[in-house]
PDB file of C-alpha atoms and ligand atoms in Angstrom:
ATOM      1  CA  MET A  19      81.473 101.968 101.352  1.00 96.00           C
ATOM      2  CA  LYS A  20      78.011 103.424 101.823  1.00 97.00           C
ATOM      3  CA  ILE A  21      74.759 102.360 100.186  1.00 98.00           C
ATOM      4  CA  LEU A  22      71.385 104.095  99.996  1.00 98.00           C
ATOM      5  CA  ILE A  23      68.240 101.954  99.941  1.00 98.00           C
ATOM      6  CA  VAL A  24      65.148 103.655  98.546  1.00 98.00           C
ATOM      7  CA  GLU A  25      62.263 101.293  99.293  1.00 98.00           C
ATOM      8  CA  ASP A  26      58.821 101.976 100.748  1.00 97.00           C
ATOM      9  CA  GLU A  27      58.139  98.437 101.974  1.00 96.00           C
ATOM     10  CA  LEU A  28      59.612  98.967 105.390  1.00 97.00           C
ATOM     11  CA  ARG A  29      60.203  95.327 106.219  1.00 97.00           C
ATOM     12  CA  LEU A  30      62.017  94.703 102.979  1.00 96.00           C
ATOM     13  CA  ALA A  31      64.053  97.903 103.403  1.00 97.00           C
ATOM     14  CA  ARG A  32      65.103  96.824 106.897  1.00 97.00           C
ATOM     15  CA  ASN A  33      65.993  93.303 105.780  1.00 97.00           C
ATOM     16  CA  VAL A  34      68.096  94.641 102.933  1.00 97.00           C
ATOM     17  CA  ALA A  35      69.772  97.141 105.267  1.00 97.00           C
ATOM     18  CA  LYS A  36      70.529  94.409 107.771  1.00 97.00           C
ATOM     19  CA  ALA A  37      72.104  92.144 105.144  1.00 97.00           C
ATOM     20  CA  LEU A  38      74.103  94.979 103.593  1.00 97.00           C
ATOM     21  CA  SER A  39      75.468  96.139 106.931  1.00 95.00           C
ATOM     22  CA  GLU A  40      75.916  92.841 108.803  1.00 95.00           C
ATOM     23  CA  VAL A  41      76.994  90.565 105.980  1.00 95.00           C
ATOM     24  CA  GLY A  42      78.314  93.109 103.491  1.00 95.00           C
ATOM     25  CA  ASN A  43      79.859  95.476 106.068  1.00 96.00           C
ATOM     26  CA  PHE A  44      78.404  98.502 104.272  1.00 97.00           C
ATOM     27  CA  ALA A  45      77.226 101.706 105.885  1.00 95.00           C
ATOM     28  CA  VAL A  46      73.535 101.971 104.961  1.00 96.00           C
ATOM     29  CA  ASP A  47      70.942 104.738 104.792  1.00 96.00           C
ATOM     30  CA  ILE A  48      67.248 104.066 104.168  1.00 97.00           C
ATOM     31  CA  ALA A  49      64.712 106.325 102.476  1.00 98.00           C
ATOM     32  CA  THR A  50      61.097 105.101 102.502  1.00 98.00           C
ATOM     33  CA  ASP A  51      59.690 107.520  99.930  1.00 98.00           C
ATOM     34  CA  GLY A  52      60.936 108.957  96.677  1.00 98.00           C
ATOM     35  CA  GLU A  53      61.256 112.523  97.870  1.00 98.00           C
ATOM     36  CA  ASP A  54      63.528 111.566 100.763  1.00 98.00           C
ATOM     37  CA  GLY A  55      65.410 109.177  98.484  1.00 98.00           C
ATOM     38  CA  LEU A  56      66.141 111.874  95.930  1.00 98.00           C
ATOM     39  CA  HIS A  57      67.149 114.328  98.659  1.00 98.00           C
ATOM     40  CA  LYS A  58      69.523 111.832 100.311  1.00 97.00           C
ATOM     41  CA  ALA A  59      71.026 110.797  96.962  1.00 98.00           C
ATOM     42  CA  ARG A  60      71.671 114.430  96.082  1.00 97.00           C
ATOM     43  CA  THR A  61      73.231 115.404  99.399  1.00 94.00           C
ATOM     44  CA  ASN A  62      75.302 112.374 100.466  1.00 93.00           C
ATOM     45  CA  ALA A  63      78.226 110.480  99.005  1.00 93.00           C
ATOM     46  CA  TYR A  64      76.955 106.959  98.270  1.00 97.00           C
ATOM     47  CA  ASP A  65      78.900 104.186  96.616  1.00 98.00           C
ATOM     48  CA  ALA A  66      75.706 102.581  95.314  1.00 98.00           C
ATOM     49  CA  ILE A  67      71.939 103.106  95.398  1.00 98.00           C
ATOM     50  CA  VAL A  68      69.367 100.302  95.609  1.00 98.00           C
ATOM     51  CA  LEU A  69      66.263 101.846  94.075  1.00 98.00           C
ATOM     52  CA  ASP A  70      62.713 100.542  94.128  1.00 97.00           C
ATOM     53  CA  LEU A  71      60.567 101.908  91.290  1.00 95.00           C
ATOM     54  CA  MET A  72      57.050 102.095  92.767  1.00 94.00           C
ATOM     55  CA  LEU A  73      57.485 104.707  95.479  1.00 96.00           C
ATOM     56  CA  PRO A  74      55.287 107.307  97.170  1.00 98.00           C
ATOM     57  CA  LYS A  75      55.800 110.995  96.270  1.00 98.00           C
ATOM     58  CA  VAL A  76      58.474 110.563  93.568  1.00 98.00           C
ATOM     59  CA  ASP A  77      58.789 107.301  91.604  1.00 96.00           C
ATOM     60  CA  GLY A  78      62.080 105.515  91.045  1.00 96.00           C
ATOM     61  CA  LEU A  79      62.429 106.251  87.333  1.00 96.00           C
ATOM     62  CA  THR A  80      61.964 109.988  87.994  1.00 97.00           C
ATOM     63  CA  ILE A  81      64.681 109.802  90.664  1.00 98.00           C
ATOM     64  CA  LEU A  82      67.021 107.993  88.288  1.00 97.00           C
ATOM     65  CA  LYS A  83      66.398 110.468  85.493  1.00 97.00           C
ATOM     66  CA  ALA A  84      66.966 113.444  87.816  1.00 98.00           C
ATOM     67  CA  LEU A  85      70.222 112.059  89.236  1.00 98.00           C
ATOM     68  CA  ARG A  86      71.697 111.193  85.851  1.00 98.00           C
ATOM     69  CA  SER A  87      70.699 114.523  84.293  1.00 98.00           C
ATOM     70  CA  GLU A  88      72.381 116.298  87.218  1.00 98.00           C
ATOM     71  CA  GLY A  89      75.583 114.357  86.583  1.00 97.00           C
ATOM     72  CA  HIS A  90      75.490 111.932  89.528  1.00 97.00           C
ATOM     73  CA  ARG A  91      77.502 108.859  88.609  1.00 96.00           C
ATOM     74  CA  THR A  92      76.674 106.662  91.619  1.00 97.00           C
ATOM     75  CA  PRO A  93      75.835 103.133  90.422  1.00 98.00           C
ATOM     76  CA  VAL A  94      72.116 102.368  90.704  1.00 98.00           C
ATOM     77  CA  LEU A  95      70.600  98.913  91.092  1.00 98.00           C
ATOM     78  CA  VAL A  96      66.887  98.986  90.304  1.00 97.00           C
ATOM     79  CA  LEU A  97      64.398  96.683  92.041  1.00 94.00           C
ATOM     80  CA  THR A  98      61.529  95.742  89.748  1.00 89.00           C
ATOM     81  CA  ALA A  99      58.330  93.772  90.108  1.00 85.00           C
ATOM     82  CA  LYS A 100      58.167  90.445  88.289  1.00 77.00           C
ATOM     83  CA  ASP A 101      55.112  91.446  86.263  1.00 77.00           C
ATOM     84  CA  SER A 102      56.578  94.613  84.738  1.00 82.00           C
ATOM     85  CA  PRO A 103      59.487  93.683  82.442  1.00 83.00           C
ATOM     86  CA  ASP A 104      59.186  97.081  80.724  1.00 91.00           C
ATOM     87  CA  ASP A 105      60.545  98.689  83.900  1.00 90.00           C
ATOM     88  CA  VAL A 106      63.868  96.924  83.424  1.00 90.00           C
ATOM     89  CA  VAL A 107      64.259  98.419  79.960  1.00 92.00           C
ATOM     90  CA  ALA A 108      63.094 101.853  81.101  1.00 93.00           C
ATOM     91  CA  GLY A 109      65.500 101.752  84.058  1.00 92.00           C
ATOM     92  CA  LEU A 110      68.483 100.755  81.944  1.00 93.00           C
ATOM     93  CA  ASP A 111      67.603 103.382  79.335  1.00 94.00           C
ATOM     94  CA  LEU A 112      67.484 106.044  82.049  1.00 94.00           C
ATOM     95  CA  GLY A 113      70.927 105.124  83.358  1.00 95.00           C
ATOM     96  CA  SER A 114      70.540 102.316  85.890  1.00 96.00           C
ATOM     97  CA  ASP A 115      73.514  99.960  86.054  1.00 96.00           C
ATOM     98  CA  ASP A 116      71.836  96.738  87.059  1.00 96.00           C
ATOM     99  CA  TYR A 117      68.479  95.372  88.177  1.00 95.00           C
ATOM    100  CA  LEU A 118      66.970  92.667  90.341  1.00 95.00           C
ATOM    101  CA  THR A 119      63.445  91.285  90.135  1.00 94.00           C
ATOM    102  CA  LYS A 120      61.484  90.917  93.351  1.00 93.00           C
ATOM    103  CA  PRO A 121      61.540  88.590  95.204  1.00 93.00           C
ATOM    104  CA  PHE A 122      65.317  88.237  95.150  1.00 96.00           C
ATOM    105  CA  GLU A 123      67.980  86.405  97.119  1.00 97.00           C
ATOM    106  CA  MET A 124      69.826  88.620  99.579  1.00 97.00           C
ATOM    107  CA  GLY A 125      73.121  86.986  98.596  1.00 97.00           C
ATOM    108  CA  GLU A 126      72.571  88.009  94.996  1.00 97.00           C
ATOM    109  CA  LEU A 127      71.792  91.589  95.982  1.00 98.00           C
ATOM    110  CA  LEU A 128      75.004  91.744  98.009  1.00 97.00           C
ATOM    111  CA  ALA A 129      77.099  90.306  95.184  1.00 97.00           C
ATOM    112  CA  ARG A 130      75.580  92.718  92.677  1.00 97.00           C
ATOM    113  CA  CYS A 131      76.221  95.713  94.960  1.00 98.00           C
ATOM    114  CA  ARG A 132      79.838  94.672  95.456  1.00 97.00           C
ATOM    115  CA  SER A 133      80.254  94.199  91.721  1.00 97.00           C
ATOM    116  CA  LEU A 134      78.742  97.628  90.912  1.00 97.00           C
ATOM    117  CA  ILE A 135      81.024  99.320  93.426  1.00 97.00           C
ATOM    118  CA  ARG A 136      84.126  97.537  92.114  1.00 96.00           C
ATOM    119  CA  ARG A 137      83.280  98.626  88.605  1.00 96.00           C
ATOM    120  CA  SER A 138      82.710 102.238  89.642  1.00 96.00           C
ATOM    121  CA  TYR A 139      86.143 102.341  91.299  1.00 96.00           C
ATOM    122  CA  ASP A 140      87.648 100.575  88.280  1.00 95.00           C
ATOM    123  CA  ARG A 141      88.754  97.554  90.338  1.00 94.00           C
ATOM    124  CA  PRO A 142      87.638  94.448  88.452  1.00 93.00           C
ATOM    125  CA  ASP A 143      89.546  92.101  90.795  1.00 95.00           C
ATOM    126  CA  PRO A 144      87.317  91.247  93.803  1.00 95.00           C
ATOM    127  CA  VAL A 145      90.458  91.042  95.953  1.00 97.00           C
ATOM    128  CA  LEU A 146      92.143  94.416  96.499  1.00 96.00           C
ATOM    129  CA  ARG A 147      95.932  94.147  96.312  1.00 95.00           C
ATOM    130  CA  VAL A 148      97.734  97.085  97.824  1.00 94.00           C
ATOM    131  CA  GLY A 149     100.806  97.694  99.989  1.00 89.00           C
ATOM    132  CA  GLY A 150     101.581  93.958 100.272  1.00 93.00           C
ATOM    133  CA  LEU A 151      98.023  93.220 101.435  1.00 96.00           C
ATOM    134  CA  GLN A 152      95.312  91.149  99.819  1.00 97.00           C
ATOM    135  CA  ILE A 153      92.018  92.554 100.979  1.00 97.00           C
ATOM    136  CA  ASP A 154      88.936  90.413 100.416  1.00 97.00           C
ATOM    137  CA  PRO A 155      85.730  92.406 101.025  1.00 94.00           C
ATOM    138  CA  ARG A 156      83.511  89.347 100.513  1.00 92.00           C
ATOM    139  CA  ARG A 157      85.145  87.470 103.387  1.00 92.00           C
ATOM    140  CA  ARG A 158      86.274  90.569 105.291  1.00 93.00           C
ATOM    141  CA  THR A 159      89.789  89.146 105.539  1.00 96.00           C
ATOM    142  CA  VAL A 160      93.256  90.496 104.856  1.00 98.00           C
ATOM    143  CA  GLN A 161      96.252  88.380 103.823  1.00 98.00           C
ATOM    144  CA  HIS A 162      99.561  89.803 104.968  1.00 97.00           C
ATOM    145  CA  GLN A 163     102.944  88.047 104.987  1.00 95.00           C
ATOM    146  CA  GLY A 164     101.347  84.619 104.792  1.00 96.00           C
ATOM    147  CA  ARG A 165      98.850  85.244 107.585  1.00 97.00           C
ATOM    148  CA  GLU A 166      95.136  85.815 107.415  1.00 98.00           C
ATOM    149  CA  HIS A 167      93.678  88.624 109.507  1.00 97.00           C
ATOM    150  CA  VAL A 168      90.006  89.124 110.327  1.00 95.00           C
ATOM    151  CA  LEU A 169      89.485  92.794 111.099  1.00 95.00           C
ATOM    152  CA  PRO A 170      86.833  94.538 113.187  1.00 94.00           C
ATOM    153  CA  ALA A 171      84.075  95.913 110.947  1.00 93.00           C
ATOM    154  CA  MET A 172      84.971  99.616 111.018  1.00 92.00           C
ATOM    155  CA  GLU A 173      88.674  99.018 110.658  1.00 95.00           C
ATOM    156  CA  PHE A 174      87.981  96.888 107.612  1.00 97.00           C
ATOM    157  CA  ARG A 175      85.683  99.543 106.159  1.00 95.00           C
ATOM    158  CA  LEU A 176      88.434 102.132 106.418  1.00 96.00           C
ATOM    159  CA  LEU A 177      91.056  99.864 104.882  1.00 97.00           C
ATOM    160  CA  GLU A 178      88.719  98.840 102.064  1.00 97.00           C
ATOM    161  CA  TYR A 179      87.824 102.430 101.237  1.00 97.00           C
ATOM    162  CA  LEU A 180      91.448 103.616 101.187  1.00 97.00           C
ATOM    163  CA  ALA A 181      92.393 100.569  99.087  1.00 96.00           C
ATOM    164  CA  MET A 182      89.613 101.295  96.580  1.00 96.00           C
ATOM    165  CA  ARG A 183      91.158 104.728  96.206  1.00 96.00           C
ATOM    166  CA  ALA A 184      94.784 103.565  96.387  1.00 95.00           C
ATOM    167  CA  GLY A 185      97.271 106.180  95.245  1.00 94.00           C
ATOM    168  CA  GLU A 186      94.890 109.063  96.021  1.00 95.00           C
ATOM    169  CA  VAL A 187      94.881 111.353  99.030  1.00 96.00           C
ATOM    170  CA  VAL A 188      91.556 110.895 100.817  1.00 97.00           C
ATOM    171  CA  SER A 189      90.375 113.560 103.244  1.00 94.00           C
ATOM    172  CA  LYS A 190      89.072 112.767 106.696  1.00 90.00           C
ATOM    173  CA  GLU A 191      85.660 114.237 105.823  1.00 89.00           C
ATOM    174  CA  ASP A 192      85.492 112.022 102.762  1.00 92.00           C
ATOM    175  CA  ILE A 193      86.364 108.956 104.845  1.00 93.00           C
ATOM    176  CA  LEU A 194      83.707 109.776 107.444  1.00 91.00           C
ATOM    177  CA  GLU A 195      81.101 110.210 104.678  1.00 91.00           C
ATOM    178  CA  HIS A 196      81.812 106.759 103.280  1.00 94.00           C
ATOM    179  CA  LEU A 197      82.197 104.876 106.568  1.00 91.00           C
ATOM    180  CA  TYR A 198      79.222 106.018 108.560  1.00 88.00           C
ATOM    181  CA  ASP A 199      75.439 105.837 108.268  1.00 81.00           C
ATOM    182  CA  PHE A 200      73.426 109.014 108.048  1.00 65.00           C
ATOM    183  CA  ASP A 201      72.454 108.813 111.708  1.00 60.00           C
ATOM    184  CA  ALA A 202      75.788 107.771 113.100  1.00 58.00           C
ATOM    185  CA  GLU A 203      77.629 110.180 115.315  1.00 60.00           C
ATOM    186  CA  ARG A 204      80.783 111.337 113.684  1.00 63.00           C
ATOM    187  CA  PHE A 205      83.961 111.841 115.642  1.00 66.00           C
ATOM    188  CA  SER A 206      86.848 112.578 113.362  1.00 66.00           C
ATOM    189  CA  ASN A 207      89.378 111.317 115.906  1.00 80.00           C
ATOM    190  CA  VAL A 208      88.059 107.756 115.497  1.00 87.00           C
ATOM    191  CA  ILE A 209      89.684 107.703 112.086  1.00 90.00           C
ATOM    192  CA  GLU A 210      93.064 108.263 113.727  1.00 91.00           C
ATOM    193  CA  VAL A 211      92.392 105.373 116.087  1.00 93.00           C
ATOM    194  CA  TYR A 212      91.610 103.026 113.174  1.00 95.00           C
ATOM    195  CA  VAL A 213      94.611 104.246 111.212  1.00 95.00           C
ATOM    196  CA  SER A 214      96.935 103.613 114.124  1.00 96.00           C
ATOM    197  CA  SER A 215      95.477 100.151 114.663  1.00 96.00           C
ATOM    198  CA  LEU A 216      95.944  99.291 110.974  1.00 97.00           C
ATOM    199  CA  ARG A 217      99.548 100.486 111.145  1.00 96.00           C
ATOM    200  CA  LYS A 218     100.173  98.276 114.175  1.00 96.00           C
ATOM    201  CA  ARG A 219      98.841  95.264 112.319  1.00 96.00           C
ATOM    202  CA  PHE A 220     100.397  95.814 108.918  1.00 96.00           C
ATOM    203  CA  GLY A 221     103.350  98.152 109.421  1.00 94.00           C
ATOM    204  CA  ALA A 222     103.781 101.884 109.963  1.00 92.00           C
ATOM    205  CA  ASP A 223     104.333 102.543 106.238  1.00 92.00           C
ATOM    206  CA  LEU A 224     100.974 101.180 105.118  1.00 94.00           C
ATOM    207  CA  ILE A 225      99.028 104.419 105.410  1.00 96.00           C
ATOM    208  CA  ARG A 226     100.624 107.822 104.871  1.00 95.00           C
ATOM    209  CA  THR A 227      99.294 110.874 106.667  1.00 95.00           C
ATOM    210  CA  LEU A 228      99.392 114.068 104.636  1.00 93.00           C
ATOM    211  CA  ARG A 229      99.090 116.939 107.037  1.00 91.00           C
ATOM    212  CA  GLY A 230      95.878 118.877 106.599  1.00 89.00           C
ATOM    213  CA  GLN A 231      94.948 116.832 103.523  1.00 93.00           C
ATOM    214  CA  GLY A 232      94.156 113.315 104.639  1.00 94.00           C
ATOM    215  CA  TYR A 233      95.402 109.772 104.221  1.00 97.00           C
ATOM    216  CA  SER A 234      96.792 107.704 101.409  1.00 96.00           C
ATOM    217  CA  ILE A 235      97.559 104.067 100.807  1.00 96.00           C
ATOM    218  CA  GLY A 236      99.485 102.373  97.989  1.00 88.00           C
ATOM    219  CA  GLN A 237     101.787 103.850  95.400  1.00 72.00           C
ATOM    220  CA  GLU A 238     103.114 107.381  95.968  1.00 56.00           C
ATOM    221  CA  GLN A 239     101.672 110.102  93.768  1.00 47.00           C
ATOM    222  CA  PRO A 240     104.417 111.466  91.475  1.00 43.00           C
TER     223      PRO A 240
HETATM  224 CA1   CA B 251      57.473 100.002  96.276  1.00 96.74          CA
END
C-alpha cells in the first residue's frame, strides 16, 4: 500500500512519512509543494493521499478539485489548521474522504489512513481473511494453522496487497507500483523472491502465478 504526503512543512512531512513507513509499513512519497503533489498524484498509483491545504504553488483544495474532476478515486485525508473550520467543509464538499486538524496524533493519522484504504478496497474487516490466513495489517502478523507469523516488512506488504485484491489477477508492474516508494529501485525479480518465500511459509497453493499476467490469491476467478 502506498501513500502520498503533500505537506510543505518539511519536518512534519518527514515525521508523518516515518510513522507511515515504520509503524504502518506503507510505501511513502512526499511532495513539499502543491505542483509536485498534483503531478505525483496524477502519475502514480497511491492507495491514499494525505493532503495539507495551505501549500506553495497550488493549494490543497485546488489539487483535490482537479483530481476528483479528472476521475481519480484515491481516498484523500485533508490536514486542516485548527482556526479554519470552513476548510473542513470545503474539503469534504470537494471530495475529500476524511480530515484531521493540526496538531494531530500520529496514531490517529495511521488508523485513519488504514481505515480509508480498507474502505476503498471494500474490506470493512481490519483483519484480511484469505486462503486460510488471517492477515492483520495493524500488527503486521499472520495467523496460519494456529500459529502466528511476523513477516519481514516487504513480504508483508506484498501479501497485504494481494489479499486486498483477493480473487483478482495482479500484474507485477502493479505490485511494484504499490510496494515501493517513488525513489526506490525496482527489480521485478524481487517479487518472485517474496512470492516464493510466502509459499514456503504458507503452502505452495497460496499464490497462483498466471503466466505473463501476474499473481493471484484467494478464490479462483470463474
Ligand atoms: Ca502548509
